């Protein structure tokens, strides 16, 4: 299942492997409000209403339980909280689920049967699931399906959040999270924190830090007055761009470390030119399957650009603390010193094996091709896996007579995020930014193909050409964030956020389209 993921365009290399499997007989289901190019290859496309993912997941579970297709042994052996979950999904019968999701009952039933009875099955998701105000519950509802069917902890079965940016997995592994130390160890765990304090010779705050949304809230209340941005362009990537830029401009001090002079860097007091990590630096990268691989320098950074580690080490030294990390290998060795999941991954072993998947606790360990196999051990090693019942909740911004259309945003194959890395290069596939509408909406609004229109939300307005997309149903429109210098779509999006993950609801803004 690809759930909220147009992998054909957003993860094209991964999708080549999906296509190989489909050609060998694998069944592909795509859950997406749009009939995307990924859906063209699917046995079943489920055209879900934006924001109804929990309803669909609960409805699929209802069918599985009603027909006795759950993995009874696994549930009893390895999980907890099943009774409360069963009670919740009992309220999501086929009729109610179909009403909430806009999907015909027969298709929900077929998906439930095929997924639960498959020998191997996987659910993959991306931002279509996580860019909502209830993102965490969306993800938990998919995890519930894996636990219900026993499709976890086994080879080729599982739950896979496809990573959208290079080494975003490695960043999280390394502790670039406000509540985790390297190896996903809790900041608030006194014993773990003490080990790092001894290593670093500095006290570590005993409370979780702010995630991105909380940082912007802190800027708003003047609790955060200085900011360092490394390899990110929040001035153009965050929801409600007007508010975001106001807060960035209101900082007392802003420093940006980047490859390009982004819109965020243009606001900065100091810009530090970093290197292109894929070819101008030594180090490691961790991909979507948790495989840590070596990255090798091919060319020297141009001009005044410097390796990111060199910049950070020099900055730390001038602030009074010598990190004593002369190169990337030294930084890696320090990380794996206290991270149990990385401990066995020396540079020598990464070279020898061509990469290793964590966890790899010691130098005799081969790495882990899949996770959670412990749940099948007798007795279960460690904690049981918990069901997390979640109720369906509508998007924060309701449609009404003034704003009758639902805007959802995403990406296209030829471009990358805010266009900083891809916008300077020509592509035969690239089109200018458009607002994509269903044929019915084009007719209702009296629009011609390519006609320039004004798109208005409660936060701002932009102009763009209208384009017909037969893969959209009436009432749903689509835009990307790839060309913010031409059409700044994030002037429209809402910054309603999920309190636990900090992600904004990029996928569900209310808008209207005005003929010019």
Short mmCIF file of N, CA and C in Angstrom, two decimals, residues 190-358:
data_model
loop_
_atom_site.label_atom_id
_atom_site.label_comp_id
_atom_site.label_asym_id
_atom_site.label_seq_id
_atom_site.Cartn_x
_atom_site.Cartn_y
_atom_site.Cartn_z
N UNK A 190 17.83 10.27 32.82
CA UNK A 190 18.97 10.76 33.60
C UNK A 190 20.25 9.95 33.34
N UNK A 191 20.12 8.63 33.26
CA UNK A 191 21.31 7.78 33.09
C UNK A 191 21.97 8.03 31.75
N UNK A 192 21.16 8.12 30.70
CA UNK A 192 21.70 8.36 29.35
C UNK A 192 22.33 9.75 29.29
N UNK A 193 21.63 10.73 29.83
CA UNK A 193 22.14 12.10 29.79
C UNK A 193 23.46 12.22 30.55
N UNK A 194 23.59 11.50 31.65
CA UNK A 194 24.82 11.54 32.44
C UNK A 194 26.00 11.03 31.64
N UNK A 195 25.79 9.98 30.83
CA UNK A 195 26.88 9.44 30.01
C UNK A 195 27.37 10.48 29.00
N UNK A 196 26.44 11.21 28.39
CA UNK A 196 26.82 12.23 27.41
C UNK A 196 27.46 13.44 28.09
N UNK A 197 27.00 13.77 29.28
CA UNK A 197 27.61 14.89 30.01
C UNK A 197 29.06 14.58 30.36
N UNK A 198 29.31 13.33 30.67
CA UNK A 198 30.69 12.91 30.98
C UNK A 198 31.56 12.98 29.73
N UNK A 199 30.99 12.55 28.59
CA UNK A 199 31.74 12.57 27.33
C UNK A 199 32.03 14.00 26.89
N UNK A 200 31.06 14.86 26.98
CA UNK A 200 31.18 16.23 26.45
C UNK A 200 31.69 17.23 27.48
N UNK A 201 31.65 16.88 28.74
CA UNK A 201 32.11 17.80 29.77
C UNK A 201 31.23 19.02 29.93
N UNK A 202 29.96 18.88 29.63
CA UNK A 202 29.00 19.98 29.73
C UNK A 202 27.66 19.44 30.23
N UNK A 203 26.91 20.27 30.93
CA UNK A 203 25.57 19.89 31.36
C UNK A 203 24.60 19.97 30.18
N UNK A 204 23.70 19.00 30.12
CA UNK A 204 22.68 18.97 29.06
C UNK A 204 21.33 19.29 29.71
N UNK A 205 20.54 20.19 29.16
CA UNK A 205 19.21 20.46 29.74
C UNK A 205 18.41 19.17 29.92
N UNK A 206 17.76 19.07 31.04
CA UNK A 206 17.05 17.83 31.40
C UNK A 206 15.67 17.73 30.79
N UNK A 207 15.24 18.76 30.04
CA UNK A 207 13.92 18.73 29.43
C UNK A 207 14.04 18.69 27.90
N UNK A 208 13.03 18.11 27.27
CA UNK A 208 12.98 18.10 25.80
C UNK A 208 13.04 19.53 25.27
N UNK A 209 13.67 19.69 24.13
CA UNK A 209 13.73 21.00 23.49
C UNK A 209 12.49 21.29 22.67
N UNK A 210 12.51 22.40 21.95
CA UNK A 210 11.39 22.79 21.08
C UNK A 210 11.52 22.13 19.71
N UNK A 211 10.42 21.65 19.15
CA UNK A 211 10.43 21.30 17.74
C UNK A 211 10.16 22.56 16.92
N UNK A 212 10.16 22.42 15.59
CA UNK A 212 10.15 23.60 14.72
C UNK A 212 8.96 24.53 14.98
N UNK A 213 7.78 23.94 15.11
CA UNK A 213 6.59 24.77 15.35
C UNK A 213 6.72 25.53 16.66
N UNK A 214 7.21 24.85 17.70
CA UNK A 214 7.38 25.50 19.00
C UNK A 214 8.44 26.60 18.94
N UNK A 215 9.44 26.41 18.07
CA UNK A 215 10.45 27.45 17.91
C UNK A 215 9.83 28.73 17.34
N UNK A 216 8.93 28.57 16.36
CA UNK A 216 8.29 29.76 15.80
C UNK A 216 7.33 30.39 16.81
N UNK A 217 6.68 29.56 17.62
CA UNK A 217 5.83 30.11 18.68
C UNK A 217 6.68 30.89 19.68
N UNK A 218 7.88 30.36 19.99
CA UNK A 218 8.79 31.04 20.91
C UNK A 218 9.29 32.36 20.31
N UNK A 219 9.51 32.39 19.00
CA UNK A 219 9.88 33.65 18.36
C UNK A 219 8.76 34.67 18.52
N UNK A 220 7.53 34.19 18.36
CA UNK A 220 6.37 35.08 18.46
C UNK A 220 6.27 35.72 19.85
N UNK A 221 6.70 34.98 20.88
CA UNK A 221 6.63 35.47 22.26
C UNK A 221 7.96 36.05 22.75
N UNK A 222 8.91 36.23 21.81
CA UNK A 222 10.23 36.80 22.12
C UNK A 222 11.02 35.95 23.12
N UNK A 223 10.70 34.66 23.18
CA UNK A 223 11.48 33.74 24.01
C UNK A 223 12.68 33.20 23.24
N UNK A 224 12.58 33.19 21.92
CA UNK A 224 13.69 32.77 21.07
C UNK A 224 14.07 33.98 20.22
N UNK A 225 15.29 34.46 20.40
CA UNK A 225 15.69 35.70 19.73
C UNK A 225 16.87 35.53 18.79
N UNK A 226 17.53 34.37 18.82
CA UNK A 226 18.65 34.10 17.91
C UNK A 226 18.47 32.71 17.31
N UNK A 227 18.79 32.57 16.04
CA UNK A 227 18.52 31.31 15.34
C UNK A 227 19.64 31.01 14.37
N UNK A 228 20.04 29.71 14.31
CA UNK A 228 20.98 29.24 13.29
C UNK A 228 20.25 28.23 12.41
N UNK A 229 20.26 28.47 11.12
CA UNK A 229 19.57 27.61 10.16
C UNK A 229 20.63 26.95 9.28
N UNK A 230 20.64 25.62 9.25
CA UNK A 230 21.63 24.88 8.47
C UNK A 230 20.91 24.07 7.40
N UNK A 231 21.13 24.42 6.13
CA UNK A 231 20.60 23.62 5.03
C UNK A 231 19.09 23.56 4.98
N UNK A 232 18.42 24.64 5.34
CA UNK A 232 16.95 24.69 5.34
C UNK A 232 16.52 26.07 4.89
N UNK A 233 15.31 26.14 4.34
CA UNK A 233 14.82 27.41 3.79
C UNK A 233 13.42 27.71 4.33
N UNK A 234 13.28 27.90 5.65
CA UNK A 234 11.95 28.06 6.23
C UNK A 234 11.17 29.26 5.72
N UNK A 235 11.86 30.29 5.24
CA UNK A 235 11.16 31.47 4.72
C UNK A 235 10.23 31.10 3.57
N UNK A 236 10.53 29.99 2.90
CA UNK A 236 9.69 29.58 1.77
C UNK A 236 9.08 28.19 1.94
N UNK A 237 9.51 27.44 2.94
CA UNK A 237 9.00 26.07 3.09
C UNK A 237 7.94 25.93 4.17
N UNK A 238 7.83 26.92 5.08
CA UNK A 238 6.88 26.81 6.17
C UNK A 238 5.49 27.31 5.77
N UNK A 239 4.47 26.75 6.44
CA UNK A 239 3.10 27.19 6.19
C UNK A 239 2.90 28.63 6.67
N UNK A 240 1.93 29.29 6.07
CA UNK A 240 1.62 30.68 6.38
C UNK A 240 2.90 31.52 6.30
N UNK A 241 3.40 31.65 5.06
CA UNK A 241 4.71 32.27 4.84
C UNK A 241 4.78 33.71 5.32
N UNK A 242 3.66 34.42 5.31
CA UNK A 242 3.68 35.81 5.78
C UNK A 242 4.09 35.87 7.25
N UNK A 243 3.47 35.01 8.07
CA UNK A 243 3.81 34.97 9.49
C UNK A 243 5.25 34.50 9.69
N UNK A 244 5.66 33.48 8.94
CA UNK A 244 7.01 32.93 9.08
C UNK A 244 8.06 34.00 8.83
N UNK A 245 7.91 34.76 7.76
CA UNK A 245 8.91 35.78 7.43
C UNK A 245 8.90 36.91 8.46
N UNK A 246 7.72 37.25 8.95
CA UNK A 246 7.65 38.30 9.98
C UNK A 246 8.44 37.88 11.21
N UNK A 247 8.32 36.61 11.60
CA UNK A 247 9.03 36.13 12.79
C UNK A 247 10.53 36.03 12.55
N UNK A 248 10.94 35.58 11.36
CA UNK A 248 12.37 35.52 11.05
C UNK A 248 12.98 36.93 11.02
N UNK A 249 12.26 37.87 10.44
CA UNK A 249 12.76 39.24 10.38
C UNK A 249 12.80 39.90 11.75
N UNK A 250 11.99 39.40 12.70
CA UNK A 250 11.96 39.97 14.04
C UNK A 250 13.01 39.44 14.99
N UNK A 251 13.82 38.47 14.54
CA UNK A 251 14.89 37.94 15.39
C UNK A 251 15.97 38.99 15.62
N UNK A 252 16.62 38.91 16.76
CA UNK A 252 17.75 39.80 17.02
C UNK A 252 18.97 39.38 16.21
N UNK A 253 19.08 38.06 15.98
CA UNK A 253 20.26 37.58 15.24
C UNK A 253 19.89 36.30 14.49
N UNK A 254 20.21 36.25 13.20
CA UNK A 254 19.94 35.08 12.35
C UNK A 254 21.20 34.75 11.57
N UNK A 255 21.65 33.51 11.67
CA UNK A 255 22.78 33.04 10.86
C UNK A 255 22.31 31.84 10.04
N UNK A 256 22.71 31.81 8.78
CA UNK A 256 22.31 30.74 7.86
C UNK A 256 23.56 30.11 7.27
N UNK A 257 23.60 28.78 7.31
CA UNK A 257 24.70 28.01 6.72
C UNK A 257 24.10 27.19 5.58
N UNK A 258 24.52 27.48 4.34
CA UNK A 258 23.85 26.85 3.21
C UNK A 258 24.75 26.86 1.98
N UNK A 259 24.30 26.09 0.98
CA UNK A 259 24.96 26.07 -0.32
C UNK A 259 24.62 27.30 -1.15
N UNK A 260 23.40 27.79 -1.01
CA UNK A 260 22.88 28.85 -1.85
C UNK A 260 22.40 30.02 -1.00
N UNK A 261 22.32 31.18 -1.64
CA UNK A 261 21.77 32.34 -0.95
C UNK A 261 20.25 32.25 -1.07
N UNK A 262 19.65 31.46 -0.18
CA UNK A 262 18.21 31.26 -0.18
C UNK A 262 17.48 32.51 0.30
N UNK A 263 16.14 32.50 0.21
CA UNK A 263 15.36 33.62 0.74
C UNK A 263 15.59 33.76 2.25
N UNK A 264 15.78 32.64 2.93
CA UNK A 264 16.09 32.71 4.36
C UNK A 264 17.46 33.34 4.57
N UNK A 265 18.44 32.94 3.75
CA UNK A 265 19.79 33.52 3.87
C UNK A 265 19.78 35.02 3.60
N UNK A 266 18.90 35.47 2.72
CA UNK A 266 18.82 36.91 2.42
C UNK A 266 18.39 37.72 3.64
N UNK A 267 17.70 37.05 4.59
CA UNK A 267 17.26 37.72 5.81
C UNK A 267 18.33 37.70 6.90
N UNK A 268 19.41 36.93 6.69
CA UNK A 268 20.36 36.64 7.76
C UNK A 268 21.33 37.79 8.02
N UNK A 269 21.80 37.85 9.28
CA UNK A 269 22.87 38.78 9.64
C UNK A 269 24.22 38.25 9.18
N UNK A 270 24.37 36.91 9.21
CA UNK A 270 25.61 36.26 8.78
C UNK A 270 25.25 35.04 7.93
N UNK A 271 25.95 34.87 6.81
CA UNK A 271 25.77 33.68 5.97
C UNK A 271 27.08 32.92 5.90
N UNK A 272 27.04 31.65 6.26
CA UNK A 272 28.22 30.78 6.21
C UNK A 272 28.07 29.82 5.04
N UNK A 273 28.93 29.92 4.03
CA UNK A 273 28.78 29.06 2.85
C UNK A 273 29.27 27.63 3.12
N UNK A 274 28.34 26.69 3.12
CA UNK A 274 28.68 25.29 3.37
C UNK A 274 29.05 24.56 2.10
N UNK A 275 29.42 23.30 2.27
CA UNK A 275 29.82 22.48 1.12
C UNK A 275 28.66 21.62 0.65
N UNK A 276 28.79 21.09 -0.58
CA UNK A 276 27.83 20.12 -1.12
C UNK A 276 28.22 18.75 -0.58
N UNK A 277 27.47 18.26 0.38
CA UNK A 277 27.88 17.07 1.12
C UNK A 277 28.06 15.84 0.24
N UNK A 278 27.31 15.76 -0.86
CA UNK A 278 27.37 14.54 -1.69
C UNK A 278 28.66 14.42 -2.47
N UNK A 279 29.39 15.54 -2.65
CA UNK A 279 30.61 15.43 -3.47
C UNK A 279 31.79 16.23 -2.92
N UNK A 280 31.56 17.12 -1.95
CA UNK A 280 32.62 17.99 -1.46
C UNK A 280 32.98 17.72 0.00
N UNK A 281 32.52 16.59 0.52
CA UNK A 281 32.76 16.30 1.94
C UNK A 281 32.87 14.80 2.17
N UNK A 282 33.57 14.44 3.23
CA UNK A 282 33.63 13.05 3.69
C UNK A 282 32.52 12.84 4.72
N UNK A 283 32.08 11.60 4.88
CA UNK A 283 31.08 11.33 5.91
C UNK A 283 30.27 10.09 5.64
N UNK A 284 29.05 10.08 6.17
CA UNK A 284 28.14 8.95 5.99
C UNK A 284 26.76 9.49 5.64
N UNK A 285 25.95 8.64 5.04
CA UNK A 285 24.55 8.95 4.77
C UNK A 285 23.73 7.71 5.13
N UNK A 286 22.54 7.92 5.67
CA UNK A 286 21.66 6.82 6.04
C UNK A 286 20.39 6.92 5.20
N UNK A 287 20.04 5.82 4.52
CA UNK A 287 18.91 5.89 3.60
C UNK A 287 17.63 5.37 4.25
N UNK A 288 16.58 5.22 3.44
CA UNK A 288 15.27 4.86 3.98
C UNK A 288 15.22 3.47 4.60
N UNK A 289 16.13 2.59 4.22
CA UNK A 289 16.14 1.25 4.82
C UNK A 289 17.16 1.16 5.96
N UNK A 290 17.54 2.35 6.51
CA UNK A 290 18.44 2.43 7.66
C UNK A 290 19.86 2.00 7.33
N UNK A 291 20.22 1.99 6.07
CA UNK A 291 21.56 1.56 5.67
C UNK A 291 22.52 2.75 5.72
N UNK A 292 23.53 2.63 6.57
CA UNK A 292 24.56 3.66 6.67
C UNK A 292 25.63 3.37 5.64
N UNK A 293 25.93 4.36 4.79
CA UNK A 293 26.93 4.18 3.74
C UNK A 293 27.93 5.33 3.77
N UNK A 294 29.11 5.05 3.27
CA UNK A 294 30.15 6.08 3.21
C UNK A 294 29.89 7.06 2.08
N UNK A 295 30.23 8.34 2.34
CA UNK A 295 30.24 9.37 1.31
C UNK A 295 31.69 9.86 1.21
N UNK A 296 32.18 10.01 -0.01
CA UNK A 296 33.59 10.37 -0.21
C UNK A 296 33.71 11.66 -1.00
N UNK A 297 34.68 12.47 -0.60
CA UNK A 297 34.91 13.74 -1.29
C UNK A 297 35.44 13.47 -2.69
N UNK A 298 34.82 14.12 -3.69
CA UNK A 298 35.29 14.00 -5.08
C UNK A 298 36.00 15.27 -5.53
N UNK A 299 35.52 16.43 -5.05
CA UNK A 299 36.12 17.72 -5.42
C UNK A 299 36.20 18.60 -4.18
N UNK A 300 37.06 19.61 -4.24
CA UNK A 300 37.17 20.56 -3.14
C UNK A 300 36.03 21.57 -3.21
N UNK A 301 35.54 22.06 -2.07
CA UNK A 301 34.52 23.11 -2.08
C UNK A 301 35.06 24.35 -2.78
N UNK A 302 34.24 25.05 -3.56
CA UNK A 302 34.73 26.23 -4.29
C UNK A 302 34.78 27.47 -3.40
N UNK A 303 35.62 28.41 -3.79
CA UNK A 303 35.66 29.71 -3.14
C UNK A 303 35.83 29.64 -1.64
N UNK A 304 34.97 30.34 -0.91
CA UNK A 304 35.02 30.39 0.55
C UNK A 304 34.18 29.31 1.22
N UNK A 305 33.59 28.42 0.44
CA UNK A 305 32.77 27.35 1.02
C UNK A 305 33.64 26.42 1.86
N UNK A 306 33.04 25.92 2.95
CA UNK A 306 33.76 25.02 3.85
C UNK A 306 32.89 23.83 4.20
N UNK A 307 33.54 22.73 4.54
CA UNK A 307 32.81 21.56 5.00
C UNK A 307 31.98 21.93 6.24
N UNK A 308 30.77 21.41 6.34
CA UNK A 308 29.88 21.76 7.44
C UNK A 308 30.49 21.45 8.80
N UNK A 309 31.19 20.32 8.92
CA UNK A 309 31.80 19.97 10.20
C UNK A 309 32.89 20.99 10.56
N UNK A 310 33.66 21.41 9.57
CA UNK A 310 34.71 22.40 9.83
C UNK A 310 34.09 23.71 10.34
N UNK A 311 33.01 24.14 9.71
CA UNK A 311 32.34 25.38 10.13
C UNK A 311 31.86 25.26 11.58
N UNK A 312 31.20 24.15 11.89
CA UNK A 312 30.64 23.97 13.24
C UNK A 312 31.74 23.87 14.28
N UNK A 313 32.82 23.17 13.94
CA UNK A 313 33.92 23.04 14.89
C UNK A 313 34.59 24.39 15.15
N UNK A 314 34.81 25.17 14.09
CA UNK A 314 35.42 26.49 14.27
C UNK A 314 34.51 27.41 15.08
N UNK A 315 33.21 27.34 14.80
CA UNK A 315 32.26 28.18 15.52
C UNK A 315 32.25 27.81 17.00
N UNK A 316 32.22 26.51 17.28
CA UNK A 316 32.22 26.06 18.67
C UNK A 316 33.49 26.51 19.40
N UNK A 317 34.62 26.41 18.73
CA UNK A 317 35.89 26.78 19.34
C UNK A 317 35.90 28.27 19.69
N UNK A 318 35.35 29.10 18.81
CA UNK A 318 35.34 30.54 19.06
C UNK A 318 34.33 30.92 20.14
N UNK A 319 33.39 30.00 20.42
CA UNK A 319 32.43 30.24 21.51
C UNK A 319 32.93 29.64 22.82
N UNK A 320 34.17 29.08 22.81
CA UNK A 320 34.79 28.65 24.05
C UNK A 320 34.82 27.17 24.32
N UNK A 321 34.45 26.34 23.31
CA UNK A 321 34.48 24.89 23.52
C UNK A 321 35.07 24.23 22.29
N UNK A 322 36.15 23.48 22.49
CA UNK A 322 36.81 22.79 21.39
C UNK A 322 36.20 21.40 21.24
N UNK A 323 35.48 21.18 20.14
CA UNK A 323 34.86 19.87 19.90
C UNK A 323 35.90 18.78 19.66
N UNK A 324 37.10 19.18 19.24
CA UNK A 324 38.20 18.23 19.00
C UNK A 324 37.78 17.12 18.03
N UNK A 325 37.14 17.52 16.93
CA UNK A 325 36.74 16.58 15.88
C UNK A 325 37.44 17.01 14.59
N UNK A 326 38.63 16.48 14.33
CA UNK A 326 39.40 16.95 13.19
C UNK A 326 38.80 16.60 11.83
N UNK A 327 37.93 15.58 11.78
CA UNK A 327 37.36 15.18 10.50
C UNK A 327 36.05 14.42 10.73
N UNK A 328 35.42 14.02 9.63
CA UNK A 328 34.12 13.34 9.71
C UNK A 328 34.22 11.99 10.40
N UNK A 329 35.33 11.29 10.20
CA UNK A 329 35.49 9.98 10.84
C UNK A 329 35.53 10.12 12.36
N UNK A 330 36.19 11.15 12.85
CA UNK A 330 36.24 11.38 14.30
C UNK A 330 34.84 11.67 14.85
N UNK A 331 34.05 12.44 14.10
CA UNK A 331 32.67 12.72 14.53
C UNK A 331 31.84 11.45 14.55
N UNK A 332 32.03 10.61 13.55
CA UNK A 332 31.29 9.34 13.48
C UNK A 332 31.69 8.41 14.63
N UNK A 333 32.97 8.33 14.89
CA UNK A 333 33.43 7.46 15.99
C UNK A 333 32.89 7.93 17.33
N UNK A 334 32.79 9.26 17.52
CA UNK A 334 32.21 9.76 18.75
C UNK A 334 30.73 9.39 18.84
N UNK A 335 30.02 9.49 17.71
CA UNK A 335 28.60 9.17 17.74
C UNK A 335 28.35 7.71 18.09
N UNK A 336 29.12 6.82 17.49
CA UNK A 336 28.86 5.40 17.74
C UNK A 336 29.40 4.93 19.09
N UNK A 337 30.17 5.78 19.75
CA UNK A 337 30.70 5.44 21.07
C UNK A 337 29.58 5.18 22.07
N UNK A 338 28.53 6.01 22.06
CA UNK A 338 27.46 5.89 23.04
C UNK A 338 26.10 5.58 22.41
N UNK A 339 26.05 5.36 21.11
CA UNK A 339 24.80 4.97 20.45
C UNK A 339 24.81 3.47 20.22
N UNK A 340 24.03 2.71 20.99
CA UNK A 340 24.07 1.24 20.86
C UNK A 340 23.74 0.76 19.45
N UNK A 341 22.88 1.45 18.74
CA UNK A 341 22.46 1.00 17.43
C UNK A 341 23.54 1.21 16.36
N UNK A 342 24.54 2.04 16.66
CA UNK A 342 25.61 2.32 15.69
C UNK A 342 26.97 1.77 16.13
N UNK A 343 27.02 1.17 17.30
CA UNK A 343 28.31 0.87 17.92
C UNK A 343 29.21 0.00 17.03
N UNK A 344 28.64 -0.93 16.28
CA UNK A 344 29.46 -1.86 15.49
C UNK A 344 29.79 -1.39 14.09
N UNK A 345 29.50 -0.12 13.78
CA UNK A 345 29.68 0.37 12.41
C UNK A 345 30.94 1.23 12.28
N UNK A 346 32.09 0.63 12.26
CA UNK A 346 33.32 1.38 12.01
C UNK A 346 33.41 1.73 10.53
N UNK A 347 34.21 2.75 10.22
CA UNK A 347 34.43 3.08 8.81
C UNK A 347 34.94 1.86 8.04
N UNK A 348 35.83 1.10 8.68
CA UNK A 348 36.40 -0.08 8.00
C UNK A 348 35.30 -1.07 7.63
N UNK A 349 34.36 -1.31 8.54
CA UNK A 349 33.28 -2.25 8.25
C UNK A 349 32.31 -1.68 7.21
N UNK A 350 32.04 -0.38 7.27
CA UNK A 350 31.17 0.23 6.27
C UNK A 350 31.79 0.09 4.88
N UNK A 351 33.11 0.26 4.79
CA UNK A 351 33.81 0.07 3.51
C UNK A 351 33.73 -1.37 3.06
N UNK A 352 34.02 -2.29 3.98
CA UNK A 352 34.09 -3.72 3.65
C UNK A 352 32.73 -4.26 3.18
N UNK A 353 31.66 -3.85 3.86
CA UNK A 353 30.34 -4.42 3.59
C UNK A 353 29.49 -3.57 2.65
N UNK A 354 30.00 -2.39 2.27
CA UNK A 354 29.23 -1.53 1.39
C UNK A 354 28.02 -0.92 2.05
N UNK A 355 28.09 -0.78 3.36
CA UNK A 355 26.98 -0.22 4.13
C UNK A 355 26.40 -1.24 5.09
N UNK A 356 25.86 -0.77 6.20
CA UNK A 356 25.28 -1.64 7.23
C UNK A 356 23.98 -1.01 7.72
N UNK A 357 22.98 -1.85 7.94
CA UNK A 357 21.70 -1.37 8.46
C UNK A 357 21.68 -1.44 9.98
N UNK A 358 21.29 -0.31 10.61
CA UNK A 358 21.17 -0.35 12.06
C UNK A 358 19.88 -1.05 12.45
#
